[in-house]
Short mmCIF file of C-alpha atoms in Angstrom, two decimals:
data_model
loop_
_atom_site.label_atom_id
_atom_site.label_comp_id
_atom_site.label_asym_id
_atom_site.label_seq_id
_atom_site.Cartn_x
_atom_site.Cartn_y
_atom_site.Cartn_z
CA ASN A 1 56.74 104.48 111.95
CA ILE A 2 60.25 103.98 110.66
CA PRO A 3 60.62 101.29 107.99
CA ASP A 4 62.14 97.93 108.94
CA GLU A 5 64.55 98.22 105.98
CA PHE A 6 66.87 100.23 108.19
CA ASP A 7 67.47 97.18 110.37
CA GLU A 8 68.33 95.08 107.31
CA MET A 9 70.96 97.68 106.35
CA GLY A 10 72.53 97.42 109.80
CA GLY A 11 71.51 100.89 110.93
CA PRO A 12 69.56 101.89 114.02
CA HIS A 13 66.07 103.32 113.98
CA ARG A 14 66.53 107.07 114.33
CA GLN A 15 64.03 109.85 114.68
CA MET A 16 65.13 113.48 114.77
CA THR A 17 62.89 115.79 116.72
CA ILE A 18 61.49 118.37 114.32
CA GLY A 19 58.50 120.63 114.54
CA GLU A 20 56.31 120.88 117.61
CA ALA A 21 57.94 121.16 121.01
CA ASP A 22 55.68 118.33 122.25
CA PHE A 23 57.02 115.90 119.64
CA ASP A 24 60.09 115.07 121.71
CA TYR A 25 57.83 114.43 124.72
CA VAL A 26 55.65 112.08 122.64
CA LEU A 27 58.70 110.12 121.44
CA GLU A 28 60.06 109.87 124.97
CA ASN A 29 56.74 108.50 126.24
CA ARG A 30 56.68 105.96 123.40
CA GLY A 31 59.99 104.51 124.52
CA TYR A 32 62.40 106.42 122.27
CA GLU A 33 65.63 107.15 124.11
CA ILE A 34 68.16 109.86 123.33
CA GLN A 35 71.08 108.27 121.50
CA HIS A 36 73.39 111.26 121.55
CA THR A 37 73.25 115.01 121.90
CA THR A 38 75.09 117.35 119.56
CA ASN A 39 75.93 121.04 119.85
CA VAL A 40 76.16 123.26 116.78
CA MET A 41 78.78 126.02 116.87
CA ALA A 42 79.43 128.87 114.42
CA ALA A 43 81.82 131.76 113.84
CA ASP A 44 82.28 134.87 111.78
CA LEU A 45 85.65 134.23 110.09
CA GLU A 46 86.63 137.91 110.43
CA HIS A 47 86.78 137.38 114.20
CA ALA A 48 88.16 133.82 114.22
CA ASP A 49 91.64 133.10 115.56
CA LEU A 50 93.44 131.72 112.51
CA SER A 51 96.95 132.44 113.78
CA ALA A 52 98.12 128.85 114.28
CA SER A 53 100.67 127.39 111.91
CA TYR A 54 99.42 124.51 109.78
CA ASP A 55 102.56 123.47 107.94
CA LEU A 56 101.93 119.75 108.58
CA VAL A 57 98.49 119.81 106.90
CA THR A 58 97.98 118.47 103.38
CA LEU A 59 94.94 119.90 101.57
CA THR A 60 93.19 118.40 98.55
CA ASP A 61 90.03 119.40 96.69
CA ASP A 62 88.85 115.81 96.33
CA ILE A 63 88.25 113.21 99.04
CA PRO A 64 90.70 110.37 98.40
CA ASP A 65 89.80 106.79 99.32
CA ILE A 66 92.87 106.59 101.58
CA TRP A 67 91.48 109.55 103.55
CA ILE A 68 88.12 107.78 104.00
CA GLU A 69 89.80 104.50 105.03
CA SER A 70 91.99 106.41 107.48
CA LEU A 71 88.93 108.17 108.91
CA PHE A 72 87.32 104.76 109.51
CA ASP A 73 90.46 103.64 111.33
CA LEU A 74 90.65 106.83 113.43
CA LYS A 75 87.00 106.45 114.46
CA GLY A 76 87.23 102.68 114.97
CA THR A 77 84.51 102.05 112.37
CA ILE A 78 84.20 98.29 111.86
CA ASN A 79 80.59 97.96 110.71
CA PRO A 80 80.91 96.45 107.20
CA VAL A 81 77.75 98.20 105.98
CA HIS A 82 79.12 101.59 106.99
CA ARG A 83 82.50 100.81 105.45
CA ALA A 84 80.74 99.84 102.20
CA VAL A 85 78.22 102.69 102.00
CA VAL A 86 79.95 105.74 103.50
CA PRO A 87 82.63 106.15 100.76
CA SER A 88 79.92 106.64 98.12
CA MET A 89 78.30 109.26 100.37
CA TYR A 90 81.55 111.23 100.59
CA HIS A 91 82.10 110.94 96.82
CA ALA A 92 78.52 112.13 96.18
CA ILE A 93 79.02 115.50 97.90
CA VAL A 94 78.16 118.06 95.22
CA LYS A 95 79.49 121.13 97.03
CA ASP A 96 83.13 122.19 96.83
CA THR A 97 85.21 120.37 99.42
CA VAL A 98 88.56 120.85 101.12
CA CYS A 99 90.02 117.65 102.51
CA ALA A 100 92.71 117.99 105.21
CA SER A 101 95.11 115.41 106.56
CA ILE A 102 98.29 115.11 108.58
CA TRP A 103 100.57 112.20 107.75
CA ASN A 104 103.17 110.40 109.88
CA ASN A 105 105.28 107.47 108.68
CA GLY A 106 103.10 106.93 105.60
CA LYS A 107 99.79 106.95 107.50
CA ILE A 108 97.13 109.58 108.04
CA ILE A 109 96.99 110.45 111.74
CA ALA A 110 94.58 113.41 111.58
CA THR A 111 91.67 114.33 109.31
CA GLY A 112 89.25 117.13 108.62
CA LEU A 113 86.80 118.03 105.89
CA GLY A 114 85.49 121.42 104.86
CA ILE A 115 82.35 121.73 102.75
CA LEU A 116 81.75 125.11 101.13
CA ASP A 117 78.18 126.30 100.71
CA ARG A 118 77.50 129.91 99.70
CA ASP A 119 79.41 132.03 102.22
CA TYR A 120 79.83 129.21 104.76
CA ILE A 121 82.36 126.50 105.37
CA GLY A 122 81.17 123.55 107.43
CA LEU A 123 83.82 121.56 109.26
CA TYR A 124 83.37 117.79 109.52
CA ALA A 125 85.35 114.66 110.41
CA ILE A 126 87.89 116.35 112.69
CA HIS A 127 89.73 113.37 114.16
CA VAL A 128 93.24 112.78 115.50
CA ARG A 129 94.69 109.35 116.22
CA GLU A 130 94.64 108.81 119.96
CA ASP A 131 98.42 108.49 120.40
CA PHE A 132 98.95 111.80 118.54
CA ARG A 133 96.47 113.91 120.52
CA HIS A 134 97.49 116.99 122.55
CA LYS A 135 100.09 118.01 119.95
CA GLY A 136 98.03 120.76 118.28
CA TYR A 137 97.12 118.69 115.20
CA ALA A 138 93.36 119.31 115.47
CA ARG A 139 94.08 123.06 115.72
CA GLN A 140 96.26 122.85 112.60
CA ILE A 141 93.54 120.94 110.69
CA CYS A 142 90.83 123.41 111.71
CA THR A 143 92.98 126.46 111.00
CA ALA A 144 93.94 125.16 107.56
CA LEU A 145 90.30 124.44 106.66
CA LEU A 146 89.04 127.79 107.96
CA LYS A 147 91.78 129.75 106.16
CA GLU A 148 91.19 127.86 102.92
CA GLY A 149 87.46 128.43 103.26
CA LYS A 150 88.04 132.14 103.77
CA LYS A 151 90.34 132.23 100.73
CA ARG A 152 87.52 130.65 98.70
CA GLY A 153 84.92 133.20 99.82
CA ALA A 154 83.52 131.84 103.08
CA THR A 155 82.75 134.50 105.68
CA ARG A 156 81.24 132.18 108.31
CA ALA A 157 81.96 128.69 109.63
CA TYR A 158 79.97 126.07 111.49
CA LEU A 159 80.51 122.62 112.93
CA GLN A 160 78.89 120.06 115.20
CA VAL A 161 80.43 118.64 118.34
CA VAL A 162 79.08 115.80 120.45
CA GLU A 163 78.01 117.06 123.86
CA GLY A 164 80.53 116.06 126.48
CA ASN A 165 83.53 116.31 124.12
CA THR A 166 85.02 119.07 126.25
CA PRO A 167 88.51 119.10 124.67
CA ALA A 168 87.02 119.57 121.18
CA ARG A 169 84.58 122.24 122.31
CA SER A 170 87.40 124.11 124.07
CA LEU A 171 89.47 124.00 120.88
CA TYR A 172 86.57 125.28 118.76
CA GLU A 173 85.82 128.08 121.24
CA SER A 174 89.49 129.12 121.19
CA LEU A 175 89.24 129.40 117.40
CA GLY A 176 86.29 131.77 117.80
CA LEU A 177 83.31 129.43 117.32
CA ASN A 178 80.36 129.95 119.64
CA PHE A 179 77.50 127.72 120.75
CA VAL A 180 74.35 128.18 118.62
CA TYR A 181 71.95 125.34 119.48
CA THR A 182 71.63 121.69 120.56
CA TYR A 183 69.88 118.79 118.85
CA TRP A 184 69.56 115.07 119.51
CA PHE A 185 68.36 111.82 118.00
CA ARG A 186 65.97 109.45 119.65
CA VAL A 187 66.07 105.70 119.09
CA GLN A 188 63.26 103.26 119.78
CA THR A 189 64.42 100.68 122.31
CA GLN A 190 64.68 97.07 121.12
CA THR A 191 61.89 95.91 123.46
CA ASP A 192 59.48 98.45 121.94
CA ARG A 193 60.06 97.23 118.36
CA VAL A 194 57.51 94.54 117.83
#
């Protein structure tokens, strides 16, 4: 069972399927529904297409509060618990980070985060403000992060993309990332929580 404290914190009950193949079947039969499905993609940076210009991208080693607030705005995050807790999670990352942003008229309109771990760079928080999409900004963010990761010793990259986000997956494939595996979360339905 998942503790009730999660509800008090404003978060959903989540259970990741790990271990036996039957475990997902058991959860499904107990009323846990798939909340979302995510695909993991990876690339060897020697074969990645890093040819795009990224002159609009600002890179920092730290994760500034303005970047986090802008990410909330880009994602439409309004949950006060998330807005209160998530900044401390970003600031607690112990690995080396590369924070990317594109600014327009004094506001961040695109974000990305690279986390370096051994010879990998993981890409996270790739978001572009809706009215600035289809201008190549996500490609610039990703290229800047991958090149910076390579400069700092990364030889491979990975990221996660929500299944059904076809434009993002197409972008990542064009950069040289390939599908590796899929995972999902299951959530117990409200009626089953007694």
